[in-house]
Amino acid sequence: MLYLSVGSNLNGACKPMSKRGAYQQLEPQIVIDANTNTHPQLEEVRVDMAGMKVDSRPVELLTSVGSCIGICLYDPAHKCGGLAHIMLPHSSQGPLEPLPSKYADTAVPALAAGIRGMTGVEAKLSAKIAGGANMFANTTANGLDIGQKNIKAVRETLALHKINLAAEDVGGSHGRRINFNLVSGVITVRLHNGETKKL
Amino acid sequence: MSTQIDVNATNKTTQDDEINLGILRELGSIGAGHAATSLSDILQQSITIDVPKIHNVKPYLIPQFYNLHDVPTTGILLQLNEKYGCDILLTFEYIEARKIAAMMNMVSSVDELDQTMETSALQELANILIGSFLTSISDFVGVGLMPTTPQMVTDTFDAIIDNFLVKQSMVSDNALIFETRFKRNGEDAKSILMIFPTQELKDLLVERSKSMMGV
């Protein structure tokens, strides 16, 4: 099966960080992959807060998180993956709502089921996660560091379902924009100041 | 092929709820009017407010509603004392925040600002604006509402607000969010004042307001 070989679509998207240029709008970029030809950026599909998407097309799933976490599960054999934007650790806490992608403990099995439903096989999945920040340091004074609780719950749930956590970029006090490339399985995490990391 | 969780939802309100929302909206108008006057005094410019809105929605729908996902934003957080537990968030698009900070520092260009000047000016702005907002409401309902020291962060809009939406989600499927927007010299100041009141505070304000009005 031939897929477009597209380098990380955010390569080069980070403009030089001048003293005053650190907060530029995030603009779509066209990327040239040095190994092959010129490709347009993959279509970006946004996943909203408490939402979830599973896809097998050559697209990038995108979400933006602070204390929430983006959970990305990937089936590399079938180039099929899913992203859930979870808000809370456990579905047993707080008001119950039939929205599995809102909670860490229900989003992971829902994503896995979605991928298996799409590929039709019980393939081995790998996970990458990003988020869990504490944006306002003093809010922990009320006993609420929901970012850390989310991180712990996601790790535990992945272990429970025997899904390998291949990479993570979590904690801190900054938001993250997550781009999940379903062709390569690579996740690009971008901070508001333009700094990027690849997972 | 793609699957999407359906997040469309609407909330039903009773007649009593509508009356209570009307009271809160009126309180918000009083507060926002005073806040706009304070802001106008600080900046020496014409500041007006839009009619305040109250959103009674599922918290996770808010980012879609504003559609400002990755827009660089400065957020200033104040909280009411623990008794009333309430988050108050003032956001400015980052570019606008810097313009306002330059005006407050009386420098002609944002390039003349350093980080300390910017932070100090915007925290002071939030103190005055939100202090004025709360004082006018406090005076009306006869309850002391004192805010904490402001905290400020600059990040993307979604990252800044998600902490508050998560907190709301922990106690209720629906969140009541009060919102007002300012205009500077007739143009959108790209600023949103959001208040996330607890049920206790909502009940208190409604009860006191009814008592004041003899309802």
Coordinates of C-alpha atoms in Angstrom, one line a residue:
Chain A
M1 CA 0.0 0.0 0.0
L2 CA 1.4 3.4 -1.0
Y3 CA 0.9 6.3 1.3
L4 CA 2.1 9.9 0.7
S5 CA 5.4 10.2 2.5
V6 CA 5.0 13.5 4.2
G7 CA 7.5 14.8 6.7
S8 CA 6.2 16.4 9.8
N9 CA 3.8 18.9 8.6
L10 CA 5.0 21.5 11.1
N11 CA 8.6 21.4 10.0
G12 CA 9.5 24.9 9.2
A13 CA 6.2 26.2 10.6
C14 CA 8.0 27.7 13.6
K15 CA 9.2 31.1 12.5
P16 CA 12.3 32.6 14.1
M17 CA 11.5 33.7 17.6
S18 CA 12.3 37.3 17.7
K19 CA 11.7 39.1 21.0
R20 CA 8.3 40.3 19.8
G21 CA 7.5 37.4 17.4
A22 CA 6.9 34.7 19.9
Y23 CA 3.2 34.7 19.8
Q24 CA 2.4 34.6 16.1
Q25 CA -0.8 33.1 14.8
L26 CA -0.6 29.5 13.9
E27 CA -0.7 29.5 10.2
P28 CA -1.1 26.5 7.8
Q29 CA 2.2 25.7 6.2
I30 CA 3.2 23.9 3.1
V31 CA 6.1 21.5 3.8
I32 CA 8.7 20.1 1.5
D33 CA 9.8 16.6 2.3
A34 CA 13.4 16.4 1.3
N35 CA 13.2 12.6 0.7
T36 CA 10.5 12.6 -1.9
N37 CA 8.5 15.2 -3.7
T38 CA 6.6 18.3 -2.7
H39 CA 3.4 17.5 -0.8
P40 CA 0.7 19.6 0.4
Q41 CA 0.1 19.5 4.1
L42 CA -2.2 16.7 5.2
E43 CA -5.8 17.7 5.9
E44 CA -6.2 18.6 9.6
V45 CA -9.3 17.2 11.4
R46 CA -10.0 18.9 14.7
V47 CA -11.0 16.9 17.7
D48 CA -13.0 19.1 20.1
M49 CA -12.9 19.0 23.9
A50 CA -14.4 15.8 25.2
G51 CA -14.5 14.5 21.7
M52 CA -12.9 11.6 19.9
K53 CA -12.1 10.7 16.3
V54 CA -10.9 7.5 14.7
D55 CA -9.6 7.6 11.1
S56 CA -7.8 5.5 8.6
R57 CA -7.3 8.2 5.9
P58 CA -4.0 10.0 5.5
V59 CA -5.0 13.0 7.7
E60 CA -3.7 14.7 10.8
L61 CA -5.9 14.7 13.9
L62 CA -5.6 17.9 15.8
T63 CA -6.5 19.2 19.2
S64 CA -5.4 21.8 21.7
V65 CA -5.1 21.1 25.4
G66 CA -4.1 22.7 28.7
S67 CA -4.9 20.5 31.7
C68 CA -6.8 18.1 29.5
I69 CA -5.0 15.3 27.7
G70 CA -4.8 14.2 24.1
I71 CA -4.6 10.4 24.0
C72 CA -3.4 9.1 20.6
L73 CA -3.7 5.3 19.8
Y74 CA -2.2 4.0 16.7
D75 CA -2.3 0.7 14.7
P76 CA 0.9 1.0 12.6
A77 CA 0.2 -2.0 10.5
H78 CA -3.0 -0.5 9.2
K79 CA -2.1 3.2 9.5
C80 CA -5.2 3.7 11.5
G81 CA -5.4 5.8 14.6
G82 CA -7.6 7.7 17.0
L83 CA -7.4 10.7 19.2
A84 CA -9.5 11.5 22.3
H85 CA -9.5 14.8 24.1
I86 CA -10.2 13.8 27.7
M87 CA -11.2 16.3 30.4
L88 CA -11.4 14.2 33.6
P89 CA -9.7 11.0 35.0
H90 CA -12.6 8.8 35.9
S91 CA -16.2 8.4 34.7
S92 CA -17.2 7.4 38.2
Q93 CA -16.5 10.9 39.5
G94 CA -18.7 13.9 39.1
P95 CA -21.9 13.9 37.0
L96 CA -22.3 10.9 34.7
E97 CA -22.8 11.7 31.1
P98 CA -22.7 9.1 28.3
L99 CA -19.7 10.6 26.7
P100 CA -16.8 8.1 26.9
S101 CA -14.3 10.4 25.3
K102 CA -14.7 12.8 28.2
Y103 CA -12.9 10.5 30.8
A104 CA -9.6 8.8 30.7
D105 CA -10.9 5.4 31.9
T106 CA -13.6 5.2 29.2
A107 CA -11.8 7.0 26.3
V108 CA -9.0 4.4 26.0
P109 CA -11.2 1.3 25.5
A110 CA -13.5 3.4 23.2
L111 CA -10.6 4.5 21.0
A112 CA -9.3 0.9 20.9
A113 CA -12.7 -0.4 19.9
G114 CA -13.0 2.3 17.3
I115 CA -9.7 1.3 15.7
R116 CA -10.5 -2.4 15.8
G117 CA -13.9 -1.7 14.3
M118 CA -12.3 0.1 11.5
T119 CA -9.5 -2.3 10.7
G120 CA -11.5 -5.4 11.5
V121 CA -8.5 -7.0 13.3
E122 CA -7.2 -7.2 16.8
A123 CA -3.9 -5.5 16.1
K124 CA -1.4 -4.4 18.7
L125 CA -1.8 -0.7 19.5
S126 CA 0.6 1.9 20.8
A127 CA -0.2 5.1 22.6
K128 CA 1.3 8.6 22.9
I129 CA -0.1 11.2 25.1
A130 CA 0.3 15.0 25.6
G131 CA -1.2 17.6 28.0
G132 CA -2.0 17.6 31.7
A133 CA -0.6 21.0 32.4
N134 CA -1.4 23.2 35.3
M135 CA -2.0 26.6 33.6
F136 CA -2.5 28.6 36.8
A137 CA -0.1 27.6 39.5
N138 CA -2.1 28.7 42.5
T139 CA -5.2 26.8 41.5
T140 CA -3.6 23.8 43.3
A141 CA -4.3 25.6 46.5
N142 CA -7.8 24.4 46.2
G143 CA -6.6 20.8 45.9
L144 CA -7.2 20.9 42.2
D145 CA -4.3 19.8 40.0
I146 CA -6.5 18.1 37.5
G147 CA -3.6 17.9 35.0
Q148 CA -1.6 15.5 37.3
K149 CA -4.7 13.5 38.1
N150 CA -5.4 13.1 34.4
I151 CA -1.9 12.0 33.6
K152 CA -2.0 9.3 36.3
A153 CA -5.4 8.1 35.2
V154 CA -4.3 7.8 31.6
R155 CA -1.2 5.9 32.4
E156 CA -3.1 3.5 34.6
T157 CA -5.8 2.9 32.1
L158 CA -3.3 2.2 29.3
A159 CA -1.5 -0.3 31.6
L160 CA -4.9 -1.9 32.4
H161 CA -5.6 -2.4 28.8
K162 CA -2.1 -3.6 28.1
I163 CA -1.4 -0.8 25.6
N164 CA 2.2 0.3 25.4
L165 CA 2.8 4.0 26.2
A166 CA 5.4 4.8 23.6
A167 CA 5.9 8.5 24.3
E168 CA 4.5 11.3 26.3
D169 CA 4.9 15.1 26.8
V170 CA 3.0 16.0 29.9
G171 CA 2.8 18.4 32.9
G172 CA 4.3 21.8 33.0
S173 CA 2.3 25.0 32.9
H174 CA 1.8 25.5 29.2
G175 CA -0.8 24.6 26.6
R176 CA -0.1 22.2 23.8
R177 CA -1.4 21.9 20.2
I178 CA -1.3 18.2 19.2
N179 CA -1.0 17.1 15.6
F180 CA -1.3 13.3 15.1
N181 CA -0.1 12.3 11.7
L182 CA -1.9 9.1 10.7
V183 CA 0.5 8.3 7.9
S184 CA 3.6 8.2 10.1
G185 CA 2.1 7.8 13.6
V186 CA 4.3 10.8 14.6
I187 CA 2.8 13.4 17.0
T188 CA 3.9 17.0 16.8
V189 CA 3.4 19.0 20.0
R190 CA 3.6 22.7 19.5
L191 CA 3.7 25.3 22.3
H192 CA 2.3 28.8 22.0
N193 CA 5.8 30.3 21.6
G194 CA 6.4 28.2 18.5
E195 CA 8.6 25.5 20.2
T196 CA 7.8 22.1 18.8
K197 CA 8.5 18.5 19.9
K198 CA 8.0 15.3 18.1
L199 CA 6.8 12.1 19.8
Chain B
M1 CA -13.8 7.1 7.0
S2 CA -14.3 8.9 10.3
T3 CA -16.3 8.7 13.5
Q4 CA -17.3 11.7 15.5
I5 CA -18.8 11.8 19.0
D6 CA -21.9 13.9 18.9
V7 CA -21.5 16.8 21.3
N8 CA -24.6 18.7 20.3
A9 CA -26.7 19.4 23.3
T10 CA -29.3 21.9 24.5
N11 CA -30.4 22.7 28.0
K12 CA -34.0 23.1 29.2
T13 CA -34.7 25.8 31.7
T14 CA -37.8 26.3 33.8
Q15 CA -39.6 29.6 34.2
D16 CA -37.9 30.1 37.6
D17 CA -34.5 29.5 36.0
E18 CA -35.3 32.1 33.4
I19 CA -36.2 34.7 36.2
N20 CA -33.0 33.8 38.0
L21 CA -30.9 34.1 34.9
G22 CA -32.5 37.5 34.2
I23 CA -31.6 38.7 37.7
L24 CA -28.0 37.5 37.3
R25 CA -27.8 39.1 33.9
E26 CA -29.0 42.4 35.4
L27 CA -26.4 42.1 38.1
G28 CA -23.8 41.5 35.5
S29 CA -24.9 44.6 33.5
I30 CA -24.5 46.7 36.7
G31 CA -21.0 45.3 37.3
A32 CA -19.9 45.5 33.7
G33 CA -21.1 49.1 33.4
H34 CA -18.9 50.1 36.3
A35 CA -16.0 48.1 35.0
A36 CA -16.2 49.8 31.6
T37 CA -16.2 53.2 33.3
S38 CA -13.1 52.2 35.3
L39 CA -11.4 50.9 32.1
S40 CA -12.3 54.1 30.3
D41 CA -10.7 56.2 33.1
I42 CA -7.5 54.1 33.0
L43 CA -7.0 54.2 29.3
Q44 CA -8.5 57.7 28.7
Q45 CA -10.5 56.3 25.9
S46 CA -14.1 55.6 25.2
I47 CA -14.9 52.1 26.5
T48 CA -18.4 50.6 26.0
I49 CA -19.8 47.2 26.8
D50 CA -22.0 44.8 24.9
V51 CA -25.1 43.6 26.6
P52 CA -23.8 40.8 28.9
K53 CA -24.7 37.3 28.0
I54 CA -25.3 34.3 30.1
H55 CA -24.5 30.9 28.7
N56 CA -26.1 27.9 30.3
V57 CA -24.3 25.1 28.3
K58 CA -22.3 22.0 28.6
P59 CA -18.7 23.2 29.4
Y60 CA -17.0 21.2 26.7
L61 CA -19.0 23.0 24.0
I62 CA -17.5 26.4 25.0
P63 CA -14.2 26.1 22.9
Q64 CA -16.3 25.4 19.8
F65 CA -18.6 28.3 20.6
Y66 CA -15.7 30.8 20.8
N67 CA -13.7 29.2 18.0
L68 CA -10.5 30.9 19.1
H69 CA -8.6 27.6 19.6
D70 CA -5.0 28.5 19.0
V71 CA -5.2 32.3 19.1
P72 CA -2.5 33.7 21.3
T73 CA -4.3 35.0 24.4
T74 CA -3.4 36.7 27.7
G75 CA -5.6 35.4 30.5
I76 CA -5.8 37.0 34.0
L77 CA -7.4 34.9 36.7
L78 CA -8.9 36.2 40.0
Q79 CA -10.8 34.0 42.4
L80 CA -13.3 35.0 45.0
N81 CA -12.6 34.0 48.6
E82 CA -13.2 30.3 49.4
K83 CA -16.6 31.0 50.9
Y84 CA -18.1 31.8 47.6
G85 CA -15.7 29.9 45.3
C86 CA -15.8 31.5 41.9
D87 CA -13.3 31.9 39.1
I88 CA -13.2 35.2 37.2
L89 CA -11.2 35.1 34.0
L90 CA -10.4 38.2 31.9
T91 CA -8.9 37.4 28.5
F92 CA -7.4 39.6 25.8
E93 CA -6.1 38.6 22.5
Y94 CA -2.3 38.9 23.0
I95 CA -1.8 41.7 20.5
E96 CA -4.6 43.7 22.1
A97 CA -3.2 43.0 25.6
R98 CA 0.1 44.5 24.6
K99 CA -1.5 47.6 23.1
I100 CA -3.4 48.2 26.3
A101 CA -0.2 47.6 28.4
A102 CA 1.6 50.2 26.2
M103 CA -1.2 52.7 26.8
M104 CA -1.1 52.1 30.6
N105 CA 2.7 52.6 30.6
M106 CA 2.3 55.7 28.4
V107 CA 4.8 54.4 25.8
S108 CA 4.2 55.1 22.2
S109 CA 4.9 51.6 20.9
V110 CA 4.6 48.0 22.2
D111 CA 8.3 47.6 21.3
E112 CA 9.1 49.8 24.2
L113 CA 7.5 47.4 26.7
D114 CA 9.4 44.8 28.6
Q115 CA 7.8 41.7 30.2
T116 CA 7.7 43.3 33.7
M117 CA 6.0 46.4 32.5
E118 CA 3.5 44.3 30.5
T119 CA 2.6 42.0 33.4
S120 CA 2.4 44.7 36.0
A121 CA 0.1 46.8 33.8
L122 CA -2.3 44.0 32.9
Q123 CA -2.5 42.7 36.5
E124 CA -3.3 46.2 37.6
L125 CA -5.9 46.6 34.9
A126 CA -7.6 43.3 36.0
N127 CA -7.5 44.4 39.6
I128 CA -9.2 47.7 38.8
L129 CA -11.6 46.3 36.3
I130 CA -12.7 43.3 38.2
G131 CA -12.5 45.1 41.5
S132 CA -14.9 47.7 40.1
F133 CA -17.2 45.0 38.8
L134 CA -17.4 43.2 42.1
T135 CA -17.7 46.3 44.2
S136 CA -20.8 47.5 42.3
I137 CA -22.4 44.0 42.7
S138 CA -21.4 43.9 46.4
D139 CA -22.9 47.3 47.0
F140 CA -26.2 46.2 45.3
V141 CA -26.7 42.9 47.1
G142 CA -24.9 43.8 50.3
V143 CA -22.4 41.0 50.3
G144 CA -18.6 41.5 50.4
L145 CA -17.0 39.9 47.4
M146 CA -13.2 40.1 47.6
P147 CA -11.0 38.8 44.9
T148 CA -7.5 37.2 45.3
T149 CA -4.3 38.6 43.7
P150 CA -4.5 38.2 40.0
Q151 CA -2.5 35.5 38.1
M152 CA -1.6 36.0 34.5
V153 CA -0.6 33.6 31.7
T154 CA -0.1 34.0 28.0
D155 CA -0.9 30.9 25.9
T156 CA -3.5 29.7 23.4
F157 CA -7.2 30.5 24.1
D158 CA -8.2 26.8 24.5
A159 CA -5.3 26.0 26.8
I160 CA -6.2 28.9 29.1
I161 CA -9.9 28.2 29.4
D162 CA -9.8 24.4 29.6
N163 CA -8.9 24.4 33.3
F164 CA -12.1 26.3 34.2
L165 CA -14.3 24.2 32.0
V166 CA -12.8 21.0 33.6
K167 CA -13.6 22.5 37.0
Q168 CA -17.2 23.2 35.9
S169 CA -17.5 19.7 34.5
M170 CA -16.6 18.2 37.9
V171 CA -19.7 19.5 39.6
S172 CA -22.3 19.7 36.9
D173 CA -23.1 18.6 33.3
N174 CA -24.1 22.2 32.7
A175 CA -22.2 25.4 33.4
L176 CA -23.5 28.9 33.8
I177 CA -21.0 31.2 32.4
F178 CA -21.4 35.0 32.4
E179 CA -19.7 36.8 29.6
T180 CA -19.2 40.4 28.6
R181 CA -17.2 42.0 25.9
F182 CA -15.7 45.5 25.7
K183 CA -15.4 47.9 22.9
R184 CA -12.5 50.4 22.7
N185 CA -13.2 53.5 20.7
G186 CA -16.1 51.7 19.1
E187 CA -14.1 48.7 18.0
D188 CA -14.1 45.2 19.5
A189 CA -11.4 45.2 22.2
K190 CA -11.0 41.4 21.7
S191 CA -11.5 40.9 25.3
I192 CA -13.9 38.6 27.2
L193 CA -14.7 38.7 30.9
M194 CA -15.9 35.2 31.9
I195 CA -17.3 34.4 35.4
F196 CA -17.8 30.9 36.5
P197 CA -20.0 31.2 39.6
T198 CA -20.7 28.3 42.0
Q199 CA -24.2 27.2 42.7
E200 CA -23.8 28.7 46.2
L201 CA -22.9 32.1 44.8
K202 CA -25.6 32.1 42.2
D203 CA -28.2 31.2 44.9
L204 CA -26.9 33.9 47.2
L205 CA -26.9 36.6 44.5
V206 CA -30.4 35.7 43.4
E207 CA -31.8 35.6 46.9
R208 CA -30.2 38.9 47.9
S209 CA -31.4 40.6 44.7
K210 CA -34.9 39.4 45.2
S211 CA -34.9 40.6 48.7
M212 CA -33.5 44.1 47.6
M213 CA -36.2 44.3 44.9
G214 CA -39.0 43.1 47.3
V215 CA -39.8 40.2 45.1

